[in-house]
Amino acid sequence: MALEHAILVSLLEQPGSGYELARRFERSIGYFWTATHQQIYRVLKRMEGDGLLDVRDVPQERRPDKKEYSVAGPGRAALSGWLHEPIEPESLRHDLAVKIRGAAFDDPAALLDEVERHHRVHSDRLAHYLTGELRDFTGPDAPAPLDAGQELQHVVLRGGIAYERMTVAWLDDVLATLHRLGAAGPRR
Amino acid sequence: MALEHAILVSLLEQPGSGYELARRFERSIGYFWTATHQQIYRVLKRMEGDGLLDVRDVPQERRPDKKEYSVAGPGRAALSGWLHEPIEPESLRHDLAVKIRGAAFDDPAALLDEVERHHRVHSDRLAHYLTGELRDFTGPDAPAPLDAGQELQHVVLRGGIAYERMTVAWLDDVLATLHRLGAAGPRR
DNA sequence: TCGTTCTATGCAACTGGTTGCACAGCAAGC
DNA sequence: GCTTGCTGTGCAACCAGTTGCATAGAACGA
């Protein structure tokens, strides 16, 4: 259950409410682990019950109160334990690849729009990551000597950048292949 | 539920039993969608009940009988419908990245073994994919002009190859970063 | 002959994640 | 004044996927 661990890491980097966590999962943490707010609230409650997290009610002006979570001692221990456990190298789960192979039994050209749409999404993500990298790590406003935490965040971000770059290049390959098949023989 | 669709594609490419499907999910289809035999049997049964698949009992010599599944008309229609639906571009779910960010709050050097292990697994997968590519698509024994289905299988395999290559390169980057941090200051 | 491996199928319990819905206060624009 | 959108929290139902276990015949080597 890596969501728990992702939450621990995120709260160690910066304590926050469920809502704030949900927003982080749309951004940085979400680059490599996604979660909806419903799930986050549920897991936070369980983790609090298990003593992994501390909560603090924070009244706010001009907005609803929030519960700010932070990592308690046992939470830190749980994370440390997990870090020392081996995990399975994970495999892809790529619907689009299933579709592409399935297109052999349908009209390959019909996939063009879909593939182009994915291409746009991944290009946008790539641009977004590159902007973030410039802002936080390589640009003039970035902290001059990065500390260990920042170095590690950067190497993870470089992974996201590499992934998106690779995906965009592959989708170019897919598009070229689909065009080639469309030109050769429209359908089976 | 892409497992259903992955099964349809696989059975269209070649009818087979649950057991054979499970083996394919360890190989080619498994490059981009994984499933255990328990799940496959359960889904096959449901799909048969829904009329998407036909079954045929095949007695075998020297081994237990098997049920050979093939795609029925409605199954083909279901696949075609799905191919025309847009799907969400998916995001990574990468435990290792969570661990790497978490290492900032523990001993980064302790991750070295784990990262090296993942590096080996991905290198092996890459080698395996490249062997398969040579055998089925680019080598002298490959069919000379590929048909549409083979072209599409090949472009998907190229995606797997690109993914593994990218991952191996990134893990090199991660290793270098961890070494650098270990040399600079052992722990926080 | 005995343990192991391979083919072949399956159930049951659990857990993690998704989807749909609800409530509430406040701000901003039409 | 009304709708829209943002912050903030949550429940309930469902579904997909994992884990552990069970069975059974045949082959194969120690």
Short mmCIF file of C-alpha atoms (C1' of nucleotides) in Angstrom, two decimals:
data_model
loop_
_atom_site.label_atom_id
_atom_site.label_comp_id
_atom_site.label_asym_id
_atom_site.label_seq_id
_atom_site.Cartn_x
_atom_site.Cartn_y
_atom_site.Cartn_z
CA MET A 1 0.00 0.00 0.00
CA ALA A 2 2.22 2.74 -1.27
CA LEU A 3 -0.39 5.47 -0.82
CA GLU A 4 0.26 5.42 2.90
CA HIS A 5 3.96 5.79 2.30
CA ALA A 6 3.51 8.49 -0.28
CA ILE A 7 1.44 10.41 2.28
CA LEU A 8 4.12 9.95 4.92
CA VAL A 9 6.77 11.27 2.56
CA SER A 10 4.65 14.21 1.54
CA LEU A 11 3.80 15.12 5.14
CA LEU A 12 7.44 14.83 6.16
CA GLU A 13 8.35 17.22 3.38
CA GLN A 14 5.58 19.52 4.57
CA PRO A 15 2.66 18.98 7.02
CA GLY A 16 -0.76 19.76 5.62
CA SER A 17 -4.48 19.00 5.43
CA GLY A 18 -6.24 16.37 3.38
CA TYR A 19 -7.22 18.99 0.92
CA GLU A 20 -3.65 20.21 0.51
CA LEU A 21 -2.45 16.65 0.09
CA ALA A 22 -5.04 16.10 -2.61
CA ARG A 23 -3.67 19.12 -4.43
CA ARG A 24 -0.12 17.84 -4.10
CA PHE A 25 -1.27 14.57 -5.57
CA GLU A 26 -2.38 16.55 -8.60
CA ARG A 27 1.10 18.01 -8.81
CA SER A 28 4.49 16.85 -7.64
CA ILE A 29 3.69 13.62 -5.80
CA GLY A 30 1.09 12.87 -8.44
CA TYR A 31 3.87 12.61 -11.02
CA PHE A 32 4.41 9.08 -9.83
CA TRP A 33 1.46 8.27 -7.60
CA THR A 34 -2.14 9.38 -8.00
CA ALA A 35 -4.97 9.51 -5.48
CA THR A 36 -8.34 11.17 -5.17
CA HIS A 37 -9.36 13.27 -2.20
CA GLN A 38 -11.87 10.65 -1.03
CA GLN A 39 -9.18 8.06 -0.78
CA ILE A 40 -6.78 10.44 0.88
CA TYR A 41 -9.29 11.39 3.58
CA ARG A 42 -10.05 7.77 4.25
CA VAL A 43 -6.42 6.76 4.53
CA LEU A 44 -5.56 9.80 6.67
CA LYS A 45 -8.26 8.83 9.12
CA ARG A 46 -6.99 5.28 9.30
CA MET A 47 -3.40 6.37 9.68
CA GLU A 48 -4.36 8.74 12.47
CA GLY A 49 -6.20 5.89 14.17
CA ASP A 50 -3.09 3.75 13.85
CA GLY A 51 -1.03 6.44 15.54
CA LEU A 52 1.09 7.16 12.47
CA LEU A 53 -0.04 10.77 12.23
CA ASP A 54 -0.78 13.69 14.55
CA VAL A 55 -3.67 16.05 13.83
CA ARG A 56 -4.13 19.67 14.77
CA ASP A 57 -7.26 21.75 14.17
CA VAL A 58 -6.31 24.95 12.42
CA PRO A 59 -8.97 27.68 12.30
CA GLN A 60 -8.58 29.86 9.25
CA GLU A 61 -9.86 33.26 8.27
CA ARG A 62 -12.06 33.52 5.22
CA ARG A 63 -12.05 29.76 4.72
CA PRO A 64 -13.28 26.64 6.50
CA ASP A 65 -11.15 25.27 9.31
CA LYS A 66 -8.77 22.53 8.38
CA LYS A 67 -7.11 19.61 10.09
CA GLU A 68 -3.38 19.74 9.68
CA TYR A 69 -1.70 16.37 9.70
CA SER A 70 1.93 15.72 10.53
CA VAL A 71 3.96 12.56 10.88
CA ALA A 72 4.21 11.07 14.37
CA GLY A 73 7.07 8.92 15.62
CA PRO A 74 5.51 5.59 14.66
CA GLY A 75 4.77 7.00 11.20
CA ARG A 76 8.40 7.80 10.69
CA ALA A 77 9.33 4.33 11.88
CA ALA A 78 6.80 2.77 9.50
CA LEU A 79 8.28 4.68 6.58
CA SER A 80 11.79 3.69 7.55
CA GLY A 81 10.75 0.05 7.77
CA TRP A 82 9.18 0.18 4.35
CA LEU A 83 12.26 1.81 2.84
CA HIS A 84 14.30 -1.19 3.93
CA GLU A 85 11.87 -3.72 2.47
CA PRO A 86 12.42 -4.80 -1.12
CA ILE A 87 9.56 -4.03 -3.50
CA GLU A 88 8.63 -5.59 -6.82
CA PRO A 89 9.84 -3.73 -9.90
CA GLU A 90 6.54 -2.73 -11.37
CA SER A 91 5.27 -3.28 -14.85
CA LEU A 92 3.41 -1.03 -17.20
CA ARG A 93 -0.35 -0.94 -17.27
CA HIS A 94 -0.95 0.77 -20.54
CA ASP A 95 -4.48 0.70 -21.96
CA LEU A 96 -3.40 2.52 -25.08
CA ALA A 97 -1.02 -0.29 -25.99
CA VAL A 98 -3.92 -2.76 -25.69
CA LYS A 99 -5.92 -0.54 -28.01
CA ILE A 100 -3.13 -0.34 -30.53
CA ARG A 101 -2.84 -4.10 -30.74
CA GLY A 102 -6.61 -4.32 -30.88
CA ALA A 103 -6.72 -1.90 -33.79
CA ALA A 104 -5.54 -4.75 -36.02
CA PHE A 105 -9.08 -6.12 -35.71
CA ASP A 106 -10.76 -2.83 -36.41
CA ASP A 107 -9.83 0.29 -38.34
CA PRO A 108 -6.29 1.40 -37.36
CA ALA A 109 -6.93 4.90 -38.74
CA ALA A 110 -9.74 5.37 -36.22
CA LEU A 111 -7.12 5.44 -33.50
CA LEU A 112 -5.36 8.50 -34.89
CA ASP A 113 -7.41 11.03 -32.94
CA GLU A 114 -6.99 9.12 -29.73
CA VAL A 115 -3.25 8.80 -30.13
CA GLU A 116 -2.94 12.48 -31.00
CA ARG A 117 -4.91 13.37 -27.90
CA HIS A 118 -2.57 11.34 -25.72
CA HIS A 119 0.35 12.94 -27.50
CA ARG A 120 -0.91 16.38 -26.54
CA VAL A 121 -1.45 15.38 -22.90
CA HIS A 122 2.05 13.97 -22.58
CA SER A 123 3.61 16.94 -24.35
CA ASP A 124 1.82 19.24 -21.92
CA ARG A 125 3.01 17.23 -18.94
CA LEU A 126 6.55 17.34 -20.27
CA ALA A 127 6.40 21.12 -20.66
CA HIS A 128 4.96 21.40 -17.17
CA TYR A 129 7.72 19.27 -15.64
CA LEU A 130 10.40 21.24 -17.46
CA THR A 131 8.96 24.49 -16.14
CA GLY A 132 8.99 23.05 -12.64
CA GLU A 133 12.55 21.86 -13.02
CA LEU A 134 13.70 25.31 -14.09
CA ARG A 135 11.82 26.95 -11.24
CA ASP A 136 12.91 24.60 -8.46
CA PHE A 137 16.23 23.09 -9.46
CA THR A 138 18.10 24.44 -12.45
CA GLY A 139 16.95 28.06 -12.85
CA PRO A 140 18.48 31.21 -11.38
CA ASP A 141 15.86 31.34 -8.60
CA ALA A 142 16.59 27.80 -7.45
CA PRO A 143 18.51 27.28 -4.20
CA ALA A 144 22.21 27.31 -5.05
CA PRO A 145 23.51 24.16 -3.38
CA LEU A 146 20.65 21.69 -3.21
CA ASP A 147 20.31 19.69 -0.02
CA ALA A 148 19.86 15.91 -0.06
CA GLY A 149 16.07 16.12 -0.11
CA GLN A 150 16.10 18.48 -3.06
CA GLU A 151 18.62 16.37 -4.94
CA LEU A 152 16.35 13.36 -4.50
CA GLN A 153 13.26 15.32 -5.56
CA HIS A 154 15.18 16.44 -8.61
CA VAL A 155 16.24 12.96 -9.64
CA VAL A 156 12.64 11.79 -9.33
CA LEU A 157 11.50 14.73 -11.45
CA ARG A 158 14.17 13.86 -14.02
CA GLY A 159 12.54 10.41 -14.11
CA GLY A 160 9.19 11.97 -14.87
CA ILE A 161 10.76 14.10 -17.59
CA ALA A 162 12.47 11.08 -19.12
CA TYR A 163 9.21 9.16 -19.02
CA GLU A 164 7.23 11.88 -20.78
CA ARG A 165 9.94 12.46 -23.36
CA MET A 166 10.08 8.76 -24.11
CA THR A 167 6.30 8.55 -24.32
CA VAL A 168 6.02 11.50 -26.70
CA ALA A 169 8.68 9.98 -28.95
CA TRP A 170 6.92 6.63 -28.90
CA LEU A 171 3.57 8.21 -29.74
CA ASP A 172 5.27 9.85 -32.75
CA ASP A 173 6.37 6.38 -33.74
CA VAL A 174 2.82 5.07 -33.28
CA LEU A 175 1.37 7.88 -35.38
CA ALA A 176 3.85 7.26 -38.16
CA THR A 177 3.01 3.55 -38.08
CA LEU A 178 -0.72 4.19 -38.20
CA HIS A 179 -0.28 6.59 -41.13
CA ARG A 180 1.84 4.04 -42.94
CA LEU A 181 -0.81 1.34 -42.46
CA GLY A 182 -3.55 3.75 -43.52
CA ALA A 183 -1.65 4.57 -46.71
CA ALA A 184 -0.84 0.95 -47.51
CA GLY A 185 -4.24 -0.63 -46.92
CA PRO A 186 -7.07 1.23 -45.16
CA ARG A 187 -8.51 -1.75 -43.30
CA ARG A 188 -8.12 -5.48 -43.14
CA MET B 1 -11.75 -2.63 -17.21
CA ALA B 2 -8.96 -3.13 -19.68
CA LEU B 3 -8.28 -6.73 -18.69
CA GLU B 4 -11.39 -7.79 -20.55
CA HIS B 5 -10.22 -5.97 -23.63
CA ALA B 6 -6.69 -7.29 -23.35
CA ILE B 7 -8.17 -10.80 -23.25
CA LEU B 8 -10.31 -10.09 -26.30
CA VAL B 9 -7.29 -8.85 -28.24
CA SER B 10 -5.20 -11.83 -27.19
CA LEU B 11 -7.92 -14.32 -28.10
CA LEU B 12 -8.45 -12.64 -31.46
CA GLU B 13 -4.76 -12.95 -32.16
CA GLN B 14 -4.98 -16.60 -31.11
CA PRO B 15 -7.70 -18.58 -29.31
CA GLY B 16 -6.56 -20.40 -26.20
CA SER B 17 -7.25 -21.65 -22.70
CA GLY B 18 -7.08 -19.75 -19.44
CA TYR B 19 -3.76 -21.31 -18.73
CA GLU B 20 -2.34 -20.29 -22.10
CA LEU B 21 -3.64 -16.77 -21.58
CA ALA B 22 -1.95 -16.62 -18.20
CA ARG B 23 1.32 -17.57 -19.88
CA ARG B 24 0.84 -14.91 -22.53
CA PHE B 25 0.28 -12.41 -19.75
CA GLU B 26 3.72 -13.32 -18.49
CA ARG B 27 5.12 -12.62 -21.93
CA SER B 28 3.93 -10.45 -24.77
CA ILE B 29 0.64 -9.05 -23.49
CA GLY B 30 2.17 -8.81 -20.06
CA TYR B 31 4.58 -6.20 -21.39
CA PHE B 32 1.84 -3.66 -20.93
CA TRP B 33 -0.85 -5.39 -18.89
CA THR B 34 -0.40 -7.91 -16.11
CA ALA B 35 -2.85 -10.41 -14.67
CA THR B 36 -2.69 -13.52 -12.54
CA HIS B 37 -4.30 -16.79 -13.55
CA GLN B 38 -6.96 -16.48 -10.82
CA GLN B 39 -8.12 -13.23 -12.23
CA ILE B 40 -8.02 -14.48 -15.79
CA TYR B 41 -10.15 -17.52 -14.98
CA ARG B 42 -12.67 -15.38 -13.16
CA VAL B 43 -12.94 -12.86 -15.99
CA LEU B 44 -13.11 -15.58 -18.64
CA LYS B 45 -16.04 -17.14 -16.83
CA ARG B 46 -17.84 -13.83 -16.62
CA MET B 47 -17.15 -13.00 -20.25
CA GLU B 48 -18.43 -16.38 -21.31
CA GLY B 49 -21.58 -15.78 -19.28
CA ASP B 50 -21.98 -12.41 -20.98
CA GLY B 51 -21.79 -14.09 -24.37
CA LEU B 52 -18.55 -12.39 -25.35
CA LEU B 53 -16.67 -15.66 -25.71
CA ASP B 54 -17.25 -19.16 -27.02
CA VAL B 55 -15.81 -22.17 -25.22
CA ARG B 56 -14.82 -25.55 -26.54
CA ASP B 57 -13.66 -28.52 -24.49
CA VAL B 58 -10.43 -29.84 -25.89
CA PRO B 59 -9.29 -33.24 -24.64
CA GLN B 60 -5.53 -33.60 -24.73
CA GLU B 61 -3.15 -36.50 -24.60
CA ARG B 62 -0.72 -36.64 -21.73
CA ARG B 63 -2.19 -33.58 -20.10
CA PRO B 64 -5.46 -32.47 -18.52
CA ASP B 65 -8.27 -31.36 -20.80
CA LYS B 66 -8.51 -27.69 -21.45
CA LYS B 67 -11.23 -25.21 -22.32
CA GLU B 68 -10.35 -23.29 -25.41
CA TYR B 69 -11.86 -19.84 -25.56
CA SER B 70 -12.45 -17.81 -28.69
CA VAL B 71 -14.08 -14.47 -29.33
CA ALA B 72 -17.78 -14.52 -30.21
CA GLY B 73 -19.57 -11.87 -32.27
CA PRO B 74 -20.64 -9.74 -29.31
CA GLY B 75 -17.09 -9.88 -27.99
CA ARG B 76 -15.76 -8.45 -31.20
CA ALA B 77 -18.42 -5.76 -31.08
CA ALA B 78 -17.52 -4.93 -27.47
CA LEU B 79 -13.88 -4.55 -28.41
CA SER B 80 -14.73 -2.36 -31.36
CA GLY B 81 -16.91 -0.16 -29.15
CA TRP B 82 -14.13 0.24 -26.63
CA LEU B 83 -11.62 1.12 -29.34
CA HIS B 84 -13.78 4.07 -30.30
CA GLU B 85 -14.17 5.34 -26.75
CA PRO B 86 -11.58 7.80 -25.51
CA ILE B 87 -9.55 6.65 -22.52
CA GLU B 88 -7.64 8.65 -19.94
CA PRO B 89 -3.93 8.99 -20.57
CA GLU B 90 -2.61 7.10 -17.61
CA SER B 91 -0.09 8.18 -15.07
CA LEU B 92 2.79 6.39 -13.51
CA ARG B 93 2.44 4.46 -10.31
CA HIS B 94 6.00 4.11 -9.27
CA ASP B 95 6.71 2.91 -5.72
CA LEU B 96 10.42 3.25 -6.23
CA ALA B 97 10.08 6.99 -6.84
CA VAL B 98 8.19 7.30 -3.55
CA LYS B 99 11.02 5.45 -1.86
CA ILE B 100 13.64 7.70 -3.39
CA ARG B 101 11.94 10.83 -2.14
CA GLY B 102 11.43 9.13 1.21
CA ALA B 103 15.14 8.32 1.43
CA ALA B 104 15.74 11.97 2.31
CA PHE B 105 14.29 11.12 5.73
CA ASP B 106 16.37 8.01 6.19
CA ASP B 107 19.71 6.81 4.89
CA PRO B 108 19.91 7.36 1.10
CA ALA B 109 22.77 4.88 0.81
CA ALA B 110 20.49 2.12 2.13
CA LEU B 111 18.58 2.34 -1.14
CA LEU B 112 21.57 1.41 -3.28
CA ASP B 113 20.93 -2.33 -3.21
CA GLU B 114 17.28 -1.89 -4.02
CA VAL B 115 17.95 0.43 -6.96
CA GLU B 116 20.61 -1.93 -8.28
CA ARG B 117 18.18 -4.81 -8.08
CA HIS B 118 15.58 -2.88 -10.09
CA HIS B 119 18.31 -1.96 -12.55
CA ARG B 120 19.06 -5.63 -13.13
CA VAL B 121 15.40 -6.53 -13.60
CA HIS B 122 14.87 -3.77 -16.15
CA SER B 123 18.09 -4.60 -17.98
CA ASP B 124 16.96 -8.21 -18.21
CA ARG B 125 13.56 -7.19 -19.52
CA LEU B 126 15.20 -4.98 -22.11
CA ALA B 127 17.43 -7.82 -23.27
CA HIS B 128 14.41 -10.10 -23.42
CA TYR B 129 12.40 -7.64 -25.51
CA LEU B 130 15.30 -7.09 -27.89
CA THR B 131 15.64 -10.85 -28.38
CA GLY B 132 11.93 -11.05 -29.12
CA GLU B 133 12.13 -8.18 -31.56
CA LEU B 134 14.94 -9.85 -33.46
CA ARG B 135 13.08 -13.16 -33.51
CA ASP B 136 9.68 -11.85 -34.55
CA PHE B 137 10.21 -8.64 -36.45
CA THR B 138 13.70 -7.58 -37.47
CA GLY B 139 15.72 -10.80 -37.72
CA PRO B 140 16.25 -13.03 -40.77
CA ASP B 141 13.59 -15.51 -39.59
CA ALA B 142 10.91 -12.84 -39.29
CA PRO B 143 8.14 -12.72 -41.88
CA ALA B 144 9.35 -10.58 -44.76
CA PRO B 145 6.53 -8.07 -45.27
CA LEU B 146 4.75 -7.67 -41.93
CA ASP B 147 0.98 -7.51 -42.01
CA ALA B 148 -0.96 -4.80 -40.19
CA GLY B 149 -1.33 -6.86 -37.02
CA GLN B 150 2.39 -7.56 -36.87
CA GLU B 151 3.26 -3.92 -37.54
CA LEU B 152 1.06 -2.92 -34.61
CA GLN B 153 2.53 -5.59 -32.36
CA HIS B 154 5.95 -4.34 -33.32
CA VAL B 155 5.22 -0.71 -32.52
CA VAL B 156 3.88 -1.76 -29.11
CA LEU B 157 7.02 -3.80 -28.50
CA ARG B 158 9.11 -0.79 -29.51
CA GLY B 159 7.22 1.08 -26.79
CA GLY B 160 8.22 -1.55 -24.24
CA ILE B 161 11.82 -1.36 -25.41
CA ALA B 162 11.82 2.44 -25.17
CA TYR B 163 10.33 2.21 -21.67
CA GLU B 164 12.94 -0.23 -20.41
CA ARG B 165 15.81 1.70 -22.00
CA MET B 166 14.56 4.91 -20.44
CA THR B 167 14.14 3.23 -17.06
CA VAL B 168 17.62 1.72 -17.09
CA ALA B 169 19.13 5.11 -17.96
CA TRP B 170 17.14 6.78 -15.19
CA LEU B 171 18.21 4.18 -12.65
CA ASP B 172 21.82 4.92 -13.63
CA ASP B 173 21.06 8.55 -12.89
CA VAL B 174 19.51 7.58 -9.54
CA LEU B 175 22.55 5.47 -8.62
CA ALA B 176 24.92 8.29 -9.48
CA THR B 177 22.85 10.69 -7.39
CA LEU B 178 22.79 8.34 -4.41
CA HIS B 179 26.54 7.83 -4.63
CA ARG B 180 27.08 11.57 -4.80
CA LEU B 181 24.93 12.12 -1.71
CA GLY B 182 26.69 9.28 0.10
CA ALA B 183 30.07 10.80 -0.67
CA ALA B 184 29.04 14.32 0.30
CA GLY B 185 27.30 13.60 3.57
CA PRO B 186 26.30 10.09 4.63
CA ARG B 187 22.95 10.99 6.19
CA ARG B 188 20.99 14.10 7.04
"C1'" DT C 1 9.59 -44.22 -4.48
"C1'" DC C 2 9.40 -39.64 -3.38
"C1'" DG C 3 9.58 -34.87 -4.09
"C1'" DT C 4 9.36 -31.42 -7.74
"C1'" DT C 5 7.74 -29.28 -11.77
"C1'" DC C 6 4.40 -28.47 -15.37
"C1'" DT C 7 -0.26 -28.33 -17.19
"C1'" DA C 8 -4.86 -27.02 -15.93
"C1'" DT C 9 -8.73 -25.01 -13.22
"C1'" DG C 10 -10.83 -22.85 -9.54
"C1'" DC C 11 -12.77 -20.70 -4.70
"C1'" DA C 12 -12.75 -17.34 -0.82
"C1'" DA C 13 -11.34 -13.47 1.62
"C1'" DC C 14 -9.43 -9.26 1.50
"C1'" DT C 15 -7.79 -4.66 0.13
"C1'" DG C 16 -6.99 -0.82 -2.53
"C1'" DG C 17 -9.01 2.28 -5.61
"C1'" DT C 18 -12.95 4.43 -8.20
"C1'" DT C 19 -17.41 6.65 -8.64
"C1'" DG C 20 -21.22 9.09 -7.17
"C1'" DC C 21 -23.06 11.87 -3.93
"C1'" DA C 22 -23.48 15.27 -0.03
"C1'" DC C 23 -22.70 19.25 2.88
"C1'" DA C 24 -20.88 23.88 4.14
"C1'" DG C 25 -18.82 28.54 4.04
"C1'" DC C 26 -17.05 32.17 1.43
"C1'" DA C 27 -15.66 34.94 -2.79
"C1'" DA C 28 -16.34 36.82 -7.29
"C1'" DG C 29 -18.68 37.87 -11.32
"C1'" DC C 30 -22.96 38.35 -14.08
"C1'" DG D 1 -29.85 37.96 -6.28
"C1'" DC D 2 -27.95 33.90 -8.48
"C1'" DT D 3 -24.70 31.02 -10.18
"C1'" DT D 4 -20.16 29.47 -10.32
"C1'" DG D 5 -15.99 28.11 -8.28
"C1'" DC D 6 -12.75 27.31 -4.57
"C1'" DT D 7 -11.64 25.51 0.05
"C1'" DG D 8 -12.60 21.82 3.06
"C1'" DT D 9 -14.44 17.27 4.76
"C1'" DG D 10 -16.70 13.13 4.35
"C1'" DC D 11 -19.97 8.63 3.43
"C1'" DA D 12 -21.51 4.52 0.77
"C1'" DA D 13 -21.43 1.35 -2.84
"C1'" DC D 14 -18.99 -0.83 -6.03
"C1'" DC D 15 -15.26 -3.00 -8.71
"C1'" DA D 16 -10.73 -4.60 -9.91
"C1'" DG D 17 -6.89 -6.85 -8.39
"C1'" DT D 18 -4.09 -9.49 -4.85
"C1'" DT D 19 -3.16 -13.31 -1.75
"C1'" DG D 20 -3.68 -17.67 0.01
"C1'" DC D 21 -5.32 -21.96 -0.65
"C1'" DA D 22 -7.02 -26.31 -3.05
"C1'" DT D 23 -7.16 -30.00 -6.42
"C1'" DA D 24 -5.47 -33.26 -9.87
"C1'" DG D 25 -2.97 -35.93 -13.46
"C1'" DA D 26 1.36 -36.64 -15.68
"C1'" DA D 27 6.40 -36.25 -16.30
"C1'" DC D 28 10.99 -36.39 -14.53
"C1'" DG D 29 14.98 -36.83 -11.92
"C1'" DA D 30 17.35 -38.13 -7.46
#
